[in-house]
XYZ file of C-alpha atoms in Angstrom:
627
model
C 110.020 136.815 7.867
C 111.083 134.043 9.783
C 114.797 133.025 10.871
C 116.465 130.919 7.706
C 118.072 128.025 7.473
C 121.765 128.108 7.059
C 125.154 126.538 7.373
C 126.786 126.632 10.111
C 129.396 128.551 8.476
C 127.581 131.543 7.492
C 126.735 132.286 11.878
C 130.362 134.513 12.066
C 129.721 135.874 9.029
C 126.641 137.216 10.476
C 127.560 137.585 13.496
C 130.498 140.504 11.511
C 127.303 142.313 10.189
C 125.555 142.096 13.122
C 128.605 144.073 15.285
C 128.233 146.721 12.522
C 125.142 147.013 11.988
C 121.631 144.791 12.597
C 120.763 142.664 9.808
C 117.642 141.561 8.787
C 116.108 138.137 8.400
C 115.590 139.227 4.563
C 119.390 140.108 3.796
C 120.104 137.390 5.718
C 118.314 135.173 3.374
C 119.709 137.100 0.619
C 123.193 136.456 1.045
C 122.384 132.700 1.841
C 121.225 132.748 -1.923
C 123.578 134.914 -3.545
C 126.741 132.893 -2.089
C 128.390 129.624 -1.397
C 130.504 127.652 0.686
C 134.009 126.448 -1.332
C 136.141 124.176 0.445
C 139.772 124.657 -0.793
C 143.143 123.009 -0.280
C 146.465 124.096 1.314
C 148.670 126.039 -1.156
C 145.720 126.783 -3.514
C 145.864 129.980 -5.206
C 142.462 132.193 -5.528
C 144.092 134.464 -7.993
C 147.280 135.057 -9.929
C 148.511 138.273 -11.240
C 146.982 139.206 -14.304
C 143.797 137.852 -13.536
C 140.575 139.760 -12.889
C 139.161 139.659 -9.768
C 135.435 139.056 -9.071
C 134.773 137.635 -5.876
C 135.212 138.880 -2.276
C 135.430 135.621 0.178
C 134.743 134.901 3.813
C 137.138 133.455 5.815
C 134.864 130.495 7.600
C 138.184 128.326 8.394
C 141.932 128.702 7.615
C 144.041 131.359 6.404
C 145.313 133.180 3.770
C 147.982 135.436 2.387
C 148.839 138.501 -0.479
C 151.841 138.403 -2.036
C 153.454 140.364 -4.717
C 156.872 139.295 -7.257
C 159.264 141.860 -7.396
C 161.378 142.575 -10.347
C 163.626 139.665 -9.091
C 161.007 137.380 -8.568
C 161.240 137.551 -5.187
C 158.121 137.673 -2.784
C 156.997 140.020 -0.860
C 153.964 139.562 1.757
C 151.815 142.483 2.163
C 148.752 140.558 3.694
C 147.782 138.330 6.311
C 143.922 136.732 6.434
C 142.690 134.896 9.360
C 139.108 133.304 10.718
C 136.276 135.695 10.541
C 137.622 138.274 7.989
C 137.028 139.333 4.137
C 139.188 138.205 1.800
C 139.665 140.778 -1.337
C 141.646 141.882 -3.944
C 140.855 145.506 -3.781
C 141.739 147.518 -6.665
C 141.009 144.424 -9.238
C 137.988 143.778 -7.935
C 136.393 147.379 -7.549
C 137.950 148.102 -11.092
C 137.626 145.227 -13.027
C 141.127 145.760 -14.346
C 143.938 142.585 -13.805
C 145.391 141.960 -10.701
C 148.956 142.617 -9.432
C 149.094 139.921 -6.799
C 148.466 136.882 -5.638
C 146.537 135.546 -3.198
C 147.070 131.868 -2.015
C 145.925 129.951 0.714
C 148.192 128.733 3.905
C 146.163 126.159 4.966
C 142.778 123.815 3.859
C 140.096 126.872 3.976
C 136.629 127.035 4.206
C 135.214 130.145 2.455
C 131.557 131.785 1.587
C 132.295 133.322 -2.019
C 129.956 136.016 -3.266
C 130.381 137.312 -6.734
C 130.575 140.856 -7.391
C 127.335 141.330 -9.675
C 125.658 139.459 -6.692
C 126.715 141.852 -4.411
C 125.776 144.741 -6.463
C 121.854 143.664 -6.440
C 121.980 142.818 -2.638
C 123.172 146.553 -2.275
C 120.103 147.701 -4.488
C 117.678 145.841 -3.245
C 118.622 146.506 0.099
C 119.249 149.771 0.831
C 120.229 149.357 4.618
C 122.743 146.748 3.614
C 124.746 149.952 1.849
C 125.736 151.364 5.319
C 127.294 147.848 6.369
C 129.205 148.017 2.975
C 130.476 151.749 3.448
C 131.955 151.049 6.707
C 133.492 147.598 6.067
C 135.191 149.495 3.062
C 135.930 152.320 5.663
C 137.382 149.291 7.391
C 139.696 148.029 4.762
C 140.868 151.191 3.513
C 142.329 152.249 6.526
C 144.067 148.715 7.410
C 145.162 148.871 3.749
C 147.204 152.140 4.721
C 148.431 150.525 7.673
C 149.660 147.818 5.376
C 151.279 150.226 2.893
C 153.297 152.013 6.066
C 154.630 148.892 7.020
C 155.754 147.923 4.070
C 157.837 150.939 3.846
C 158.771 151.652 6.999
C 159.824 148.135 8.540
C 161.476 145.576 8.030
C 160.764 141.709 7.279
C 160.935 140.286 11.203
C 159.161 143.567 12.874
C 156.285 142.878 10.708
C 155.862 139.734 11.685
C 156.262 140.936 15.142
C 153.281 142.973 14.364
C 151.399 140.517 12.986
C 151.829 137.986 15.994
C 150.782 141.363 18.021
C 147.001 142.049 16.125
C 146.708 138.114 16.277
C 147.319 136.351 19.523
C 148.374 133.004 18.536
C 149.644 128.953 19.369
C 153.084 129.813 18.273
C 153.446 127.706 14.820
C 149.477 128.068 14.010
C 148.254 130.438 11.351
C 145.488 131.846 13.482
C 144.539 132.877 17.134
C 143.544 130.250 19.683
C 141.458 133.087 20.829
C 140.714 136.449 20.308
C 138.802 139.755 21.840
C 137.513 140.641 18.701
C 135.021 137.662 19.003
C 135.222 136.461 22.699
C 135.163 139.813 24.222
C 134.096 137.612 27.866
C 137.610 136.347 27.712
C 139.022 138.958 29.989
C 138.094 138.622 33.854
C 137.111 141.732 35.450
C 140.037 143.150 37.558
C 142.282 141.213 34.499
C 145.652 142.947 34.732
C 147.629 143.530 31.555
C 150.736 142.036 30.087
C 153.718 143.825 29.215
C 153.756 145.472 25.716
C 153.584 143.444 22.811
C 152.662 140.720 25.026
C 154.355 137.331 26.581
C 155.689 134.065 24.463
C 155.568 131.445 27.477
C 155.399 127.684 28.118
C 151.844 126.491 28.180
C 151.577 123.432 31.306
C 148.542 121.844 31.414
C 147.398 120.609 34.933
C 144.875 117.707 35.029
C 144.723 118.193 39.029
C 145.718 121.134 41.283
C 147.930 118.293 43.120
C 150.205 118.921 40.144
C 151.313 122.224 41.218
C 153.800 120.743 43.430
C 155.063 118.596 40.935
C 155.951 120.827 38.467
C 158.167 123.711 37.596
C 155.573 126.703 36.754
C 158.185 129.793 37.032
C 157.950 131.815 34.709
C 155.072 129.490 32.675
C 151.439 130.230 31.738
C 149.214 127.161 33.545
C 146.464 125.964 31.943
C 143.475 124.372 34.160
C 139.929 123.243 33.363
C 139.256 125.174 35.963
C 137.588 128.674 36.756
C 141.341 130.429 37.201
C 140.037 132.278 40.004
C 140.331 128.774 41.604
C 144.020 127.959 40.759
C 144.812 132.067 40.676
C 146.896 131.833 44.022
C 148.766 128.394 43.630
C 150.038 129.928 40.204
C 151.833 132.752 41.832
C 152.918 131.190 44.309
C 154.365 128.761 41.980
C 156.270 131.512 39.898
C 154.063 131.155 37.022
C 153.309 134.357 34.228
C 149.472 133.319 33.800
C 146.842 131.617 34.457
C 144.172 129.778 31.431
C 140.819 128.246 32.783
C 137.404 127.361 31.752
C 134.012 127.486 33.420
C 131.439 126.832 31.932
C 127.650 125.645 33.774
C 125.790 122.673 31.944
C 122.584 124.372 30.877
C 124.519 126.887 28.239
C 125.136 123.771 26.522
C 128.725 124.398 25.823
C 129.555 121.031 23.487
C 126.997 122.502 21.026
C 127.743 126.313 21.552
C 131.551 126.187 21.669
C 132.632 129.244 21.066
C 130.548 130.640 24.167
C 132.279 131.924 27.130
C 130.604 134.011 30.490
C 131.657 136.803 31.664
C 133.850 136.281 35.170
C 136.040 138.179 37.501
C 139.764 137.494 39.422
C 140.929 139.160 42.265
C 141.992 142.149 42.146
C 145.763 143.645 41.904
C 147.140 140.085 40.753
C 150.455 139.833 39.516
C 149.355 137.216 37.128
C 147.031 137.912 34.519
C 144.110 135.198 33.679
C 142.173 134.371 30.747
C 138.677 132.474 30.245
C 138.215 130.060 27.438
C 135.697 128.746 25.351
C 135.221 125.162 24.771
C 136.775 124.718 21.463
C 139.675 127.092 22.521
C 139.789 124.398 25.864
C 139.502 121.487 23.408
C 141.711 122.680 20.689
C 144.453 123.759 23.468
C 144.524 120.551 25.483
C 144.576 118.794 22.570
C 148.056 120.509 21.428
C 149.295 120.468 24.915
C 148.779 116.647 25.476
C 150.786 115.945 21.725
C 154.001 117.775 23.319
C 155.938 120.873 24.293
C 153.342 123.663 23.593
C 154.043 127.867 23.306
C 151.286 130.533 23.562
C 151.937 134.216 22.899
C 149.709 136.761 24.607
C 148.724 140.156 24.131
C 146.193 141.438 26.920
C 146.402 145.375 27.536
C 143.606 146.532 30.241
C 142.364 149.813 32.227
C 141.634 149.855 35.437
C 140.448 153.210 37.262
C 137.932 154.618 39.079
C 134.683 155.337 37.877
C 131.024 157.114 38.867
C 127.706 155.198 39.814
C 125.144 156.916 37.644
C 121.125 156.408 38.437
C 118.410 157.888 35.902
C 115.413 158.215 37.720
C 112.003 159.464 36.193
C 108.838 160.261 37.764
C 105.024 160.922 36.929
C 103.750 162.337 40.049
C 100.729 161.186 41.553
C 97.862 163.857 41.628
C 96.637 162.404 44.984
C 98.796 160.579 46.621
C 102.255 161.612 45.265
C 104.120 160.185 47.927
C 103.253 156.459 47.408
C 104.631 155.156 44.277
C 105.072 152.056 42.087
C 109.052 151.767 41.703
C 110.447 150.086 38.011
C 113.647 149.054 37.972
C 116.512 147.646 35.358
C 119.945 147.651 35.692
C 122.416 148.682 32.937
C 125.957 147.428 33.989
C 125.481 143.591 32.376
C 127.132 143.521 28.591
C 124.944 141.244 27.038
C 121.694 141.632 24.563
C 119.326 139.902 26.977
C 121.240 140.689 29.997
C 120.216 143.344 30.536
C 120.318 145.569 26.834
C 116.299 144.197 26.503
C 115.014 144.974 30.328
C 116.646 149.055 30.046
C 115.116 148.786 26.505
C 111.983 147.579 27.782
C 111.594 150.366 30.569
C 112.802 153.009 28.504
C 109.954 152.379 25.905
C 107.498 152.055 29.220
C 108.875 155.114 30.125
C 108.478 156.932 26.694
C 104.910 155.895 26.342
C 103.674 156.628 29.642
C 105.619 160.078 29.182
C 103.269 160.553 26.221
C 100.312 159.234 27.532
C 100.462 162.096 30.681
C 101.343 164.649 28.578
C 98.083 164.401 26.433
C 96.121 163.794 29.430
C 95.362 159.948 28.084
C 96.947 158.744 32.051
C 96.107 160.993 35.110
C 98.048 158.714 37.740
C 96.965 159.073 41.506
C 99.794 157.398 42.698
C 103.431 158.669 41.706
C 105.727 155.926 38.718
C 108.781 155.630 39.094
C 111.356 154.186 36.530
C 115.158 153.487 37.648
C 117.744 152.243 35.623
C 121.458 151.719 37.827
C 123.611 148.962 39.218
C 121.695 146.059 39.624
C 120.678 145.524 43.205
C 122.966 148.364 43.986
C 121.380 151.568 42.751
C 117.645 150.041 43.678
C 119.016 150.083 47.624
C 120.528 152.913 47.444
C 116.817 154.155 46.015
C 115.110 152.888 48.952
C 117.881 153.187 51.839
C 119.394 156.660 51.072
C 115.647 158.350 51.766
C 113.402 157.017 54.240
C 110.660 159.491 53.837
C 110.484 157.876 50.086
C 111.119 154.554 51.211
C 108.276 154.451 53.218
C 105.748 155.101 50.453
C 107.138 152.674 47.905
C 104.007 150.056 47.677
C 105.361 147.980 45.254
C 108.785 147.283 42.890
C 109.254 145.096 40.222
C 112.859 144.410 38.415
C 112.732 143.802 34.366
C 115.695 141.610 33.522
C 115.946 139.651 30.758
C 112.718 140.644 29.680
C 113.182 140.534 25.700
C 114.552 136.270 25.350
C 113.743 134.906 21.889
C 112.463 131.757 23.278
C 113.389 129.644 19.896
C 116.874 130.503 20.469
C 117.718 130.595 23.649
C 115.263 128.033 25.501
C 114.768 130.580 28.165
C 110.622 130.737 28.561
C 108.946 134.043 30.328
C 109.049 133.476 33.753
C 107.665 136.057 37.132
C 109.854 135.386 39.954
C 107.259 135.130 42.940
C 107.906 136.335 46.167
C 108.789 134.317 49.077
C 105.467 132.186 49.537
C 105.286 128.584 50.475
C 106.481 126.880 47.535
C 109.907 128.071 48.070
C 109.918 125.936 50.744
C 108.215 123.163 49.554
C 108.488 123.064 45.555
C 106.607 120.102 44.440
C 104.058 119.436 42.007
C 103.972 121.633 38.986
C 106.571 124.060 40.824
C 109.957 124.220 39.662
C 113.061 126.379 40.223
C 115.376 127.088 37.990
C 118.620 126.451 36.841
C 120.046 129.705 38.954
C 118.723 127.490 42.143
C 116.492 127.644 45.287
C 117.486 130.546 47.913
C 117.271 129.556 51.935
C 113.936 130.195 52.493
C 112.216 129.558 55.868
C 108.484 130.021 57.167
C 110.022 133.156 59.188
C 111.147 134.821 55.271
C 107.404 134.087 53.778
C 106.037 137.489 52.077
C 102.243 137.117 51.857
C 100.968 139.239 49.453
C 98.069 139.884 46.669
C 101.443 141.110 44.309
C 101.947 137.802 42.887
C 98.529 136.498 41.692
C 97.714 140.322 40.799
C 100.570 140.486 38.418
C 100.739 136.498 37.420
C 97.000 136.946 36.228
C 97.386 140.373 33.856
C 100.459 138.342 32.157
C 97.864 135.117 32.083
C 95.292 137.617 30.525
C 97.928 138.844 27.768
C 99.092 135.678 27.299
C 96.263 134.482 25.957
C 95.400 137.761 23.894
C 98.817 137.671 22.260
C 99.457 133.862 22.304
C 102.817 134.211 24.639
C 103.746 131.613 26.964
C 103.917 132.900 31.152
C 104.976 130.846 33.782
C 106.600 131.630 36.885
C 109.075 130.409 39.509
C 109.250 129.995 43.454
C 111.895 132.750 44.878
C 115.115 132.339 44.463
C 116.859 136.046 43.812
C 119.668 137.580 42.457
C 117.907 140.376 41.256
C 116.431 143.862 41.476
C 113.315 142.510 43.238
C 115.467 141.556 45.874
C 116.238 145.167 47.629
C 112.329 145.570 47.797
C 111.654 142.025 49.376
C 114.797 142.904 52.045
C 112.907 146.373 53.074
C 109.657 144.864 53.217
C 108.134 146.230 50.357
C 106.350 143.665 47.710
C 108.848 143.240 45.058
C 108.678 140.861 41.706
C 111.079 139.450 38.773
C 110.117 139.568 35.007
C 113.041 137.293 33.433
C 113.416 134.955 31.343
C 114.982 131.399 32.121
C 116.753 128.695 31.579
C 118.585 130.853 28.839
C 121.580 128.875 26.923
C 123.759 132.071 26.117
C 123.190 133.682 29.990
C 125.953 135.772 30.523
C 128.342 134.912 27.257
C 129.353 136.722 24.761
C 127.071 134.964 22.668
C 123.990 137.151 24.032
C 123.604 139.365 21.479
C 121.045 140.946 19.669
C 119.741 138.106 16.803
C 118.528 135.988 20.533
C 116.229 139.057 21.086
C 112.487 138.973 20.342
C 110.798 142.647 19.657
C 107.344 140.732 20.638
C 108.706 139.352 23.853
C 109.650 142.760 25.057
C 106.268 144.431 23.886
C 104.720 141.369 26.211
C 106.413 142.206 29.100
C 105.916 145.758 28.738
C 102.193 145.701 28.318
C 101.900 143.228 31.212
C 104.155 145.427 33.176
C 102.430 148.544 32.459
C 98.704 147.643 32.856
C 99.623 146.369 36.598
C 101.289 149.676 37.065
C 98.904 151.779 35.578
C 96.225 149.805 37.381
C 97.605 149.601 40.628
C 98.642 153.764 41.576
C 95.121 154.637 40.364
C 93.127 151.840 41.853
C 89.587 152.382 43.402
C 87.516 149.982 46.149
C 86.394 147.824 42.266
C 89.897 147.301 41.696
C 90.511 146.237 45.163
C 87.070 143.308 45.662
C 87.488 142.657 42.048
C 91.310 141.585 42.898
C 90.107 139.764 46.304
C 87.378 137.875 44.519
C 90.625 136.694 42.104
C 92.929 136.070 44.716
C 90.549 133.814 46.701
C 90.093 131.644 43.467
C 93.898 131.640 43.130
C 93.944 130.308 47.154
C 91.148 127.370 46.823
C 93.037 126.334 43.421
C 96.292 126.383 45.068
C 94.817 124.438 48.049
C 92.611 122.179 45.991
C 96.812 121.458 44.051
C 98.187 120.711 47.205
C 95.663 119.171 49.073
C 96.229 116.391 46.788
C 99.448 116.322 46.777
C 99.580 115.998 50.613
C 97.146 113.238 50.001
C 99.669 110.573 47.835
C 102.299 112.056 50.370
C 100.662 110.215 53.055
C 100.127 107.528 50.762
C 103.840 106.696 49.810
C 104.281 106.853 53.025
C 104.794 110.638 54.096
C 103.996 112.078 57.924
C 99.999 113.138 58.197
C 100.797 116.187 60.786
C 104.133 116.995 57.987
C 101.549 116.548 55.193
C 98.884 118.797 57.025
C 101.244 121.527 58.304
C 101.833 122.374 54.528
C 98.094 123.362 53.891
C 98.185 125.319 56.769
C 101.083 127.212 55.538
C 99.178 127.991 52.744
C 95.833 129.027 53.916
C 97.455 131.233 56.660
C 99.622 132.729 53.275
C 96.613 133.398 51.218
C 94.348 134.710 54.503
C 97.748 137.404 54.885
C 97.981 138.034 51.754
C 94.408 139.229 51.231
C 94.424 141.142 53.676
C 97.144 143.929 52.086
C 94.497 144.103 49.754
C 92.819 146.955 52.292
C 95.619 149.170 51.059
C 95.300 148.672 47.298
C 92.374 151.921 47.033
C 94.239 155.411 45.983
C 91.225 156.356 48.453
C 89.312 154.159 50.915
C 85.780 155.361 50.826
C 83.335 152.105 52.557
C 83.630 149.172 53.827
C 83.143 146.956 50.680
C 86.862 145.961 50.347
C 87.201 145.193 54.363
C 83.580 142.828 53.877
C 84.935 141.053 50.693
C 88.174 139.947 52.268
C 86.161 139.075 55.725
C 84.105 136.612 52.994
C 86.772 135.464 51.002
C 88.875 134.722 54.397
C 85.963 132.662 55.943
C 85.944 130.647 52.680
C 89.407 129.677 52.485
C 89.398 128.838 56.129
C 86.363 126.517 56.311
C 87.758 124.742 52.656
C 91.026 124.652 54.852
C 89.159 122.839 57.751
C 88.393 119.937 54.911
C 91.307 119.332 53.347
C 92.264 118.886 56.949
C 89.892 116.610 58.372
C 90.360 114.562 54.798
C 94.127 114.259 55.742
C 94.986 111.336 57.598
């Protein structure tokens, strides 16, 4: 069932289920069609004691509270509702029996009302729904004891103190400018803590970093549309408590996705703490900062301590040649869904299956596999640098990050990250990089190899098999690949890219696609299955594929060298470009000799000798044509 259509306000609401447990497109549309979205007034009451209780609400915008009359009359708060949480009167509503308090709005609220017989089929029809319900009640239960203690066992202001504690606030507003709960990217790495209870403080806000010298900061929390880590060391210096910034690139789109924010670090051992913020905190905050004097209380309590680099590592050995090997590698220390929850995913299902496959004798490998999941970039050096005997037989590596994108939702398309070959030098034409941006490369850094068309044509083949879209980028790293490429060894990038929600706390599991990931995984896994048992067929069948690749690619640039000259481009410029290419492609067939587990004639060393001669003489016309 496909994605439906909702309002925008149901997307937290989800986005609640989702943290507890995944929810389906189907109870998804179910509770789209067993609710709806009441708008209600400041001051309005839901329900008044001795009325029977019904409906359990959603708190889309506002807030709410529970009150109780004493014998006196007098009122007595015993709940606070905010943003983002249930709104229910327990006992009437699970017994059917007339309430004994009030609830009654604070503010103009936005709510998604679902009636209890409504809920009731949802949890029959489905079943996995029930565990969602059991631990939401869980949920409530235990924060209704927490209530009940309070109640008895302090007094009017320390429970307010306590409130203003579980929600970080804009003194005078009824709910948090920002909070963990949803905008868990909020917190820089190295992010130092605040004392107990948190800090009330003066908010400034600085248009311009000149205003640092204009201003008293001591003892004041500054507030910059800037990354902090930019405006960190002017704050301390200035005597100020804390830093508030925002950074947020372009492509994430952050006027439509505003509650978005990336994950970021500070330096380390700071005396003043820093927080990131999304773009309707930013907006919301400048806006209250511009109308006057404006207070923020924060609560931030952090760890920091030591902690172990761990790297799994699993092997099939090779039954031939064990000690060359075909190296898979995704890192695990990223928080987000897509980055990188769907490339360890990915490999650990590669893994599983080819587990089964050798143990039933289905995949006799010549050549050992190797799957690594660690730090990114860190643990896959430490793979290759920390043993050079094993370094020396690793024949190829490829990184899987971001492998599982759900294209519809995140814009990011499928994308192999080639290694360094001309086009990262000159991208023109149908080449494009990507948002993340061109790396430094120079004719020196060029990495001719059969790698890329070898593993750009099995994701062609099962692109068209399985309808998926494959494209591909010039280098630009960042990556896993990269610690192959830097010790020589061929080394490639399945991502996916331009991706909206890259590295927020937005990438979560509803932007994942199950299909995408069984893409990249088949793709992955024929070219490594392929390519540590290959024979001398493998090996001309790959050199008769790579030359096509070659005259295509020169036929592609030929003509773009030709309306170079035209607009008015240098001829010996224009010319040098196609020989950068056809010495590339002539290079790069010739690691095809080393593709066969075993070498047994000469058919592999005659094919590339044919091959070579044709790109060469097609090379000598697109020269002579040049002019």
């Amino acid at each position: 069932m496909q994605e439906p259509l909702f309002h925008k306000d149901y997307q937290n609401l989800f986005s609640l289920f989702n943290s507890i447990y995944p929810i389906s497109h189907e109870i998804k549309a179910a509770i789209i069609s067993n609710s709806e979205v009441i708008e209600t007034k400041k001051k309005t009451k839901l329900l008044s004691v001795g009325q029977r209780s019904n409906t359990i609400y959603f708190i889309a915008k506002g807030a709410v509270r529970i009150y109780y009359l004493d014998k006196e009359g007098k009122e007595t708060n015993t709940w606070f509702l905010f943003e983002n949480e249930l709104l229910i009167s327990v006992y009437s509503f699970y017994t059917g029996h007339p309430s004994f308090e009030y609830i009654e709005t604070l503010e103009d609220c936005t709510f998604i009302a679902v009636k209890r017989e409504k809920l009731d089929e949802m949890y029959l029809k489905h079943m996995e729904f029930n565990f969602s319900g059991r631990k939401l009640t869980e949920f409530y239960h235990m924060r209704n004891e927490m209530q009940a203690n309070e109640l008895r066992m302090l007094n009017a202001k320390e429970r307010y103190e306590k409130l203003l504690e579980r929600n970080p606030q804009l003194i005078g507003e009824s709910q948090p400018l920002i909070s963990f709960k949803t905008n868990r990217n909020m917190i820089p790495i190295n992010c130092g803590s605040t004392p107990v209870g948190g800090v009330t403080a003066e908010v400034v806000y600085l248009a311009s970093t000149t205003d640092f010298e204009k201003i008293d900061l001591k003892g004041k929390i500054v507030f910059s549309e800037n990354h902090p880590s930019r405006v960190l060391a002017m704050a301390a210096k200035a005597g100020a408590i804390g830093v508030l910034g925002y950074s947020m690139p372009k492509y994430t789109q952050p006027e439509i996705h505003q509650t978005s924010i990336q994950f970021s670090s500070m330096k380390a051992n700071s005396e003043v703490w820093t927080l990131l913020l999304s773009y309707a905190a930013k907006e919301k905050l400048k806006a209250t900062c511009l109308k006057g004097s404006t207070k923020l209380k924060v609560n931030i309590q952090t760890k920091i301590y030591p902690s172990e680099e761990l790297t799994i590592v699993a092997n099939v050995k090779g039954s031939i040649n064990p000690n060359e090997r075909f190296v898979f590698s995704a890192h695990v220390q990223e928080p987000g869904a897509n980055d990188n929850a769907s490339g360890v995913g990915t490999l650990a299902e590669m893994a599983r299956l080819t587990a089964e496959l050798y143990q039933a004798k289905k995949l006799i490998p010549q050549r050992t596999l190797t799957f690594l999941w660690g730090d990114e970039i860190v643990s896959t050096r430490r793979y290759i640098t920390e043993d050079t005997a094993r370094a020396k037989g690793i024949m190829w590596g490829m990184s899987l990050d971001m492998v599982g994108e759900d294209t519809q939702k995140t814009g990011g398309s499928f994308l192999i990250e080639k290694m360094p070959d001309p086009s990262a030098i000159w991208t023109r034409g149908t080449d494009k990089h990507t948002e993340w941006g061109a790396g430094d490369v120079k004719e020196k850094d060029l990495f001719p190899h059969y790698f890329n068309d070898f593993i750009f044509n099995i994701c062609k083949a099962q692109g068209k098999f399985a309808n998926w879209a494959v494209n591909y980028n010039p280098f630009e790293g960042g990556s896993d690949h990269t610690p192959f490429l830097q010790h020589k060894i061929p080394g490639l990038l399945m991502w996916h890219f331009t991706d909206v929600f890259y590295h927020t706390d937005n990438d979560r599991i509803d932007k994942v696609s199950a299909t995408e990931m069984k893409n990249v995984a088949i793709s992955g896994l024929t070219a490594a299955f392929t390519l540590i048992s290959a024979n001398e067929n493998t090996a001309t069948a790959t050199v008769s594929q790579v030359k096509t690749d070659a005259l295509a690619r020169l036929k592609t640039e030929f003509e773009l060298s030709k309306k170079a000259i035209a607009d008015g481009k240098a001829a010996t410029d224009e010319k040098h470009i196609i020989e950068v290419w056809s010495k590339w492609y002539i290079d790069a067939l010739a690691t095809i000799n080393k593709m066969p587990v075993k070498a047994e004639t000469t058919r592999v060393g005659s094919a590339i000798k044919f091959a070579t001669n044709e790109i060469e003489k097609q090379t000598r016309l697109y020269l002579e044509a040049l002019k």
